């Protein structure tokens, strides 16, 4: 004390000079920081420290009944919150206020294993906006060396008493935590010495954004399609805090700012604990009760339901049907006010597995000892401490879970075999007479249903894992008389709790298995195709979980460690910049979107993904360049009018075209190609290229007509027209570069002839000759002549040469007669004819 006494004296004069200034700063600070200092009752440091210069410093509003404030210590020893001095105002322990401290580590920290406090606090009045503090910086050192080189500091002992000294420069001077002058500072929970329970390792998100599969930057032509894709990891909830429950937790319920946790323990001590969760990251135990029996029903799981000022807790696996009623009107001092069991005639002939409250009724799921025992029990809570039995019913199996939605109760059952029901729906519109509507086995396995969350037309089920089958199942309940499984996932561990996000997009699925527990996040925006986003690391197996605000509170089997784990549910990906359609929320697992931009510019596609551990961002740049785009107007395909009857070919094909540049950039010289396929057999028989000179944006060649090809045979032909065939122009769109035209060409009439010899007139009864001539056509396949006395068509030509001849001794001709020459071209389609008529002195005989 002699060191401190000497230093008090040496600073007395300078302190006196600050008195007026301090009072002014305190009044300003009260106005400036009242809103900032608002805090919850979860602050776990209380009492008063003393300064000879500024007087009492209050660590918690519970000390003086003022505005809600206080100093808190987290599970890992990190300090936060505010203390209050009537002379200098708010003193902050928040890391955000402590950057730029004089030396060392700035954050205020309790080393819980050793009890040593380190870092800094700061009087905010010294840095209030618009305040001239006369050079005082407001810093308060929680440990260090004094001017004589002697160590000082604040420490915490095994009894949770805070002792020692802090130094606040000339203005504040020494701050005494030792209990002298009538003040003491003490802590509870994490504000005491002890081992620091380990949180799960940080899960920092990652994000990778690509353009057309490249990290970028890329350059692409105006109006061209391009893909922006992204992939992520760890965009899921993360563990951010927790509490050390006395033993392994078995169940949790949340009401307002309090969490009610049941504990698996027969040893002396609370097995029902109440935690203040107004600061979700630092749950602080505020009360508890020991009602002698372990607070679980079966398989190490418990259940607790809240109705107003009462909690209904299942307990004692060994004794049938115990439900404890606990008065929680004072969270700091809960009290046992009733017990329900078989002896009290509540129909509890079995092991109570689950309880839930809806309206003014308590619904009980029970594992009956016989098939006649009730599995669904409904109790009236008009008198909360003395419920009355409304009804009890037997289900198709042991009931392990019950949830209520409107006028329906949904039961999870233990299957007798892989075909018996594991899920039942009951109509409870009449509480005195509930009616079973349906029951199905939701997975064809022995995986029992452990939790049910109902939202709209779907029920989301948690299930145990027996080696195969779903552990998370979605059931369509739109027809409650005939529910059906629509999808499911298996996580290879037991799932004892399922909670849905407020918007119904995500299901948060607790994990019990592998020792580390945690949470799976499932995107159920399409219930038919649930997508697992990943695992949020935990530290122990989870048996129950509830959501409050943006946090999930998981009850775990972590005996003596984090039996209550807290997960921050704030996660997601948000896009910004880029082009229209890109900004906004994006799928947390990844995705691809296609864009098409015309405006010449560089666009940065930025994606930021966050979770409770931090954030990650990535961006990719896409530059839109002016680029040409070639296309063409192609006219109809035609054939030349000249035809070589000897060879059977037309001279050429003809077509009109106009090549246009519809893009924003200059098009280099290019080639317009015509691929000719005679007979449409898929083979290119002839190629013709046209040179296209450079085209400025929006310019064109103008209409042009060309002749191409040679020796064009009759038949069905196609021509493929390809713009920029030499690929010499980098276009914005190459999908409009290809055109096809079809043309069917027949054979022309070669002028075949048929004549009689003698010509035109013959004496009746005479014979004649019929002279035929194909006019040299080389494409005739066959010819025949028909007429009187021929006895049917007479073949006169079957190809080759000669292409003329005479059919002699035709007759006798007794009357006027007509003869017909018919020739078929080699295509088997074109037909040519000619006729010849001869007259006699007798009767005319027509063909």
PDB file of C-alpha atoms in Angstrom, residues 616-708:
ATOM      1  CA  UNK A 616     -15.296 -13.700 -47.376  1.00  0.00           C
ATOM      2  CA  UNK A 617     -15.604 -11.883 -50.675  1.00  0.00           C
ATOM      3  CA  UNK A 618     -14.590 -12.529 -54.240  1.00  0.00           C
ATOM      4  CA  UNK A 619     -15.079 -10.606 -57.439  1.00  0.00           C
ATOM      5  CA  UNK A 620     -14.630 -11.211 -61.129  1.00  0.00           C
ATOM      6  CA  UNK A 621     -14.453  -8.524 -63.805  1.00  0.00           C
ATOM      7  CA  UNK A 622     -16.135  -8.808 -67.183  1.00  0.00           C
ATOM      8  CA  UNK A 623     -15.258  -6.258 -69.859  1.00  0.00           C
ATOM      9  CA  UNK A 624     -17.798  -5.785 -72.627  1.00  0.00           C
ATOM     10  CA  UNK A 625     -16.006  -4.802 -75.851  1.00  0.00           C
ATOM     11  CA  UNK A 626     -17.483  -3.465 -79.081  1.00  0.00           C
ATOM     12  CA  UNK A 627     -17.631  -6.454 -81.397  1.00  0.00           C
ATOM     13  CA  UNK A 628     -19.038  -7.128 -84.836  1.00  0.00           C
ATOM     14  CA  UNK A 629     -21.771  -9.561 -85.556  1.00  0.00           C
ATOM     15  CA  UNK A 630     -22.146 -10.912 -89.079  1.00  0.00           C
ATOM     16  CA  UNK A 631     -25.360 -12.301 -90.405  1.00  0.00           C
ATOM     17  CA  UNK A 632     -26.940 -12.506 -93.849  1.00  0.00           C
ATOM     18  CA  UNK A 633     -30.149 -12.213 -95.782  1.00  0.00           C
ATOM     19  CA  UNK A 634     -30.275 -15.241 -98.086  1.00  0.00           C
ATOM     20  CA  UNK A 635     -32.712 -15.410-100.977  1.00  0.00           C
ATOM     21  CA  UNK A 636     -34.283 -18.432-102.631  1.00  0.00           C
ATOM     22  CA  UNK A 637     -32.110 -20.968-104.425  1.00  0.00           C
ATOM     23  CA  UNK A 638     -32.671 -21.331-108.178  1.00  0.00           C
ATOM     24  CA  UNK A 639     -31.132 -23.214-111.094  1.00  0.00           C
ATOM     25  CA  UNK A 640     -29.896 -21.956-114.456  1.00  0.00           C
ATOM     26  CA  UNK A 641     -32.234 -22.053-117.423  1.00  0.00           C
ATOM     27  CA  UNK A 642     -29.710 -23.880-119.630  1.00  0.00           C
ATOM     28  CA  UNK A 643     -29.590 -27.660-119.617  1.00  0.00           C
ATOM     29  CA  UNK A 644     -27.360 -30.110-121.498  1.00  0.00           C
ATOM     30  CA  UNK A 645     -29.685 -32.901-122.573  1.00  0.00           C
ATOM     31  CA  UNK A 646     -26.731 -35.052-123.503  1.00  0.00           C
ATOM     32  CA  UNK A 647     -25.075 -34.992-120.074  1.00  0.00           C
ATOM     33  CA  UNK A 648     -28.253 -34.418-118.107  1.00  0.00           C
ATOM     34  CA  UNK A 649     -26.880 -31.447-116.129  1.00  0.00           C
ATOM     35  CA  UNK A 650     -27.852 -27.835-115.579  1.00  0.00           C
ATOM     36  CA  UNK A 651     -25.032 -25.304-115.883  1.00  0.00           C
ATOM     37  CA  UNK A 652     -25.124 -23.763-112.358  1.00  0.00           C
ATOM     38  CA  UNK A 653     -27.121 -22.683-109.311  1.00  0.00           C
ATOM     39  CA  UNK A 654     -27.964 -19.074-108.561  1.00  0.00           C
ATOM     40  CA  UNK A 655     -28.787 -17.241-105.317  1.00  0.00           C
ATOM     41  CA  UNK A 656     -29.090 -13.703-103.887  1.00  0.00           C
ATOM     42  CA  UNK A 657     -27.449 -12.668-100.605  1.00  0.00           C
ATOM     43  CA  UNK A 658     -26.769  -9.609 -98.453  1.00  0.00           C
ATOM     44  CA  UNK A 659     -24.192  -9.858 -95.628  1.00  0.00           C
ATOM     45  CA  UNK A 660     -24.796  -7.429 -92.751  1.00  0.00           C
ATOM     46  CA  UNK A 661     -22.744  -6.365 -89.704  1.00  0.00           C
ATOM     47  CA  UNK A 662     -25.296  -5.878 -86.915  1.00  0.00           C
ATOM     48  CA  UNK A 663     -22.669  -5.521 -84.180  1.00  0.00           C
ATOM     49  CA  UNK A 664     -20.933  -2.571 -82.573  1.00  0.00           C
ATOM     50  CA  UNK A 665     -17.439  -3.264 -83.900  1.00  0.00           C
ATOM     51  CA  UNK A 666     -15.718  -3.404 -87.268  1.00  0.00           C
ATOM     52  CA  UNK A 667     -15.794  -6.772 -89.052  1.00  0.00           C
ATOM     53  CA  UNK A 668     -12.603  -7.917 -90.780  1.00  0.00           C
ATOM     54  CA  UNK A 669     -12.533  -9.442 -94.254  1.00  0.00           C
ATOM     55  CA  UNK A 670     -14.361 -12.734 -94.219  1.00  0.00           C
ATOM     56  CA  UNK A 671     -15.528 -15.596 -96.386  1.00  0.00           C
ATOM     57  CA  UNK A 672     -19.104 -16.452 -97.270  1.00  0.00           C
ATOM     58  CA  UNK A 673     -19.143 -20.178 -98.059  1.00  0.00           C
ATOM     59  CA  UNK A 674     -21.665 -22.249-100.007  1.00  0.00           C
ATOM     60  CA  UNK A 675     -21.518 -26.003 -99.365  1.00  0.00           C
ATOM     61  CA  UNK A 676     -23.505 -27.881-101.999  1.00  0.00           C
ATOM     62  CA  UNK A 677     -24.987 -31.275-101.214  1.00  0.00           C
ATOM     63  CA  UNK A 678     -26.424 -32.907-104.324  1.00  0.00           C
ATOM     64  CA  UNK A 679     -29.159 -35.444-103.610  1.00  0.00           C
ATOM     65  CA  UNK A 680     -29.192 -34.550 -99.884  1.00  0.00           C
ATOM     66  CA  UNK A 681     -27.040 -37.509 -98.946  1.00  0.00           C
ATOM     67  CA  UNK A 682     -25.047 -35.589 -96.315  1.00  0.00           C
ATOM     68  CA  UNK A 683     -21.941 -35.299 -98.468  1.00  0.00           C
ATOM     69  CA  UNK A 684     -20.602 -31.930 -99.590  1.00  0.00           C
ATOM     70  CA  UNK A 685     -20.204 -32.324-103.339  1.00  0.00           C
ATOM     71  CA  UNK A 686     -19.077 -28.819-104.202  1.00  0.00           C
ATOM     72  CA  UNK A 687     -17.855 -25.717-102.334  1.00  0.00           C
ATOM     73  CA  UNK A 688     -17.981 -22.112-103.423  1.00  0.00           C
ATOM     74  CA  UNK A 689     -16.423 -19.214-101.475  1.00  0.00           C
ATOM     75  CA  UNK A 690     -17.269 -15.532-101.818  1.00  0.00           C
ATOM     76  CA  UNK A 691     -14.910 -12.917-100.360  1.00  0.00           C
ATOM     77  CA  UNK A 692     -16.607 -10.347 -98.122  1.00  0.00           C
ATOM     78  CA  UNK A 693     -14.678  -7.148 -97.537  1.00  0.00           C
ATOM     79  CA  UNK A 694     -14.435  -5.342 -94.206  1.00  0.00           C
ATOM     80  CA  UNK A 695     -17.773  -4.104 -92.917  1.00  0.00           C
ATOM     81  CA  UNK A 696     -18.223  -1.196 -90.526  1.00  0.00           C
ATOM     82  CA  UNK A 697     -20.802  -1.438 -87.729  1.00  0.00           C
ATOM     83  CA  UNK A 698     -24.380  -1.520 -89.092  1.00  0.00           C
ATOM     84  CA  UNK A 699     -23.105  -1.634 -92.710  1.00  0.00           C
ATOM     85  CA  UNK A 700     -23.870  -4.287 -95.348  1.00  0.00           C
ATOM     86  CA  UNK A 701     -22.702  -5.606 -98.687  1.00  0.00           C
ATOM     87  CA  UNK A 702     -25.959  -4.854-100.411  1.00  0.00           C
ATOM     88  CA  UNK A 703     -27.908  -7.395-102.414  1.00  0.00           C
ATOM     89  CA  UNK A 704     -25.694  -9.531-104.627  1.00  0.00           C
ATOM     90  CA  UNK A 705     -26.456 -12.340-107.028  1.00  0.00           C
ATOM     91  CA  UNK A 706     -23.992 -15.118-107.746  1.00  0.00           C
ATOM     92  CA  UNK A 707     -23.847 -18.242-109.862  1.00  0.00           C
ATOM     93  CA  UNK A 708     -22.047 -21.193-108.364  1.00  0.00           C
TER      94      UNK A 708
END
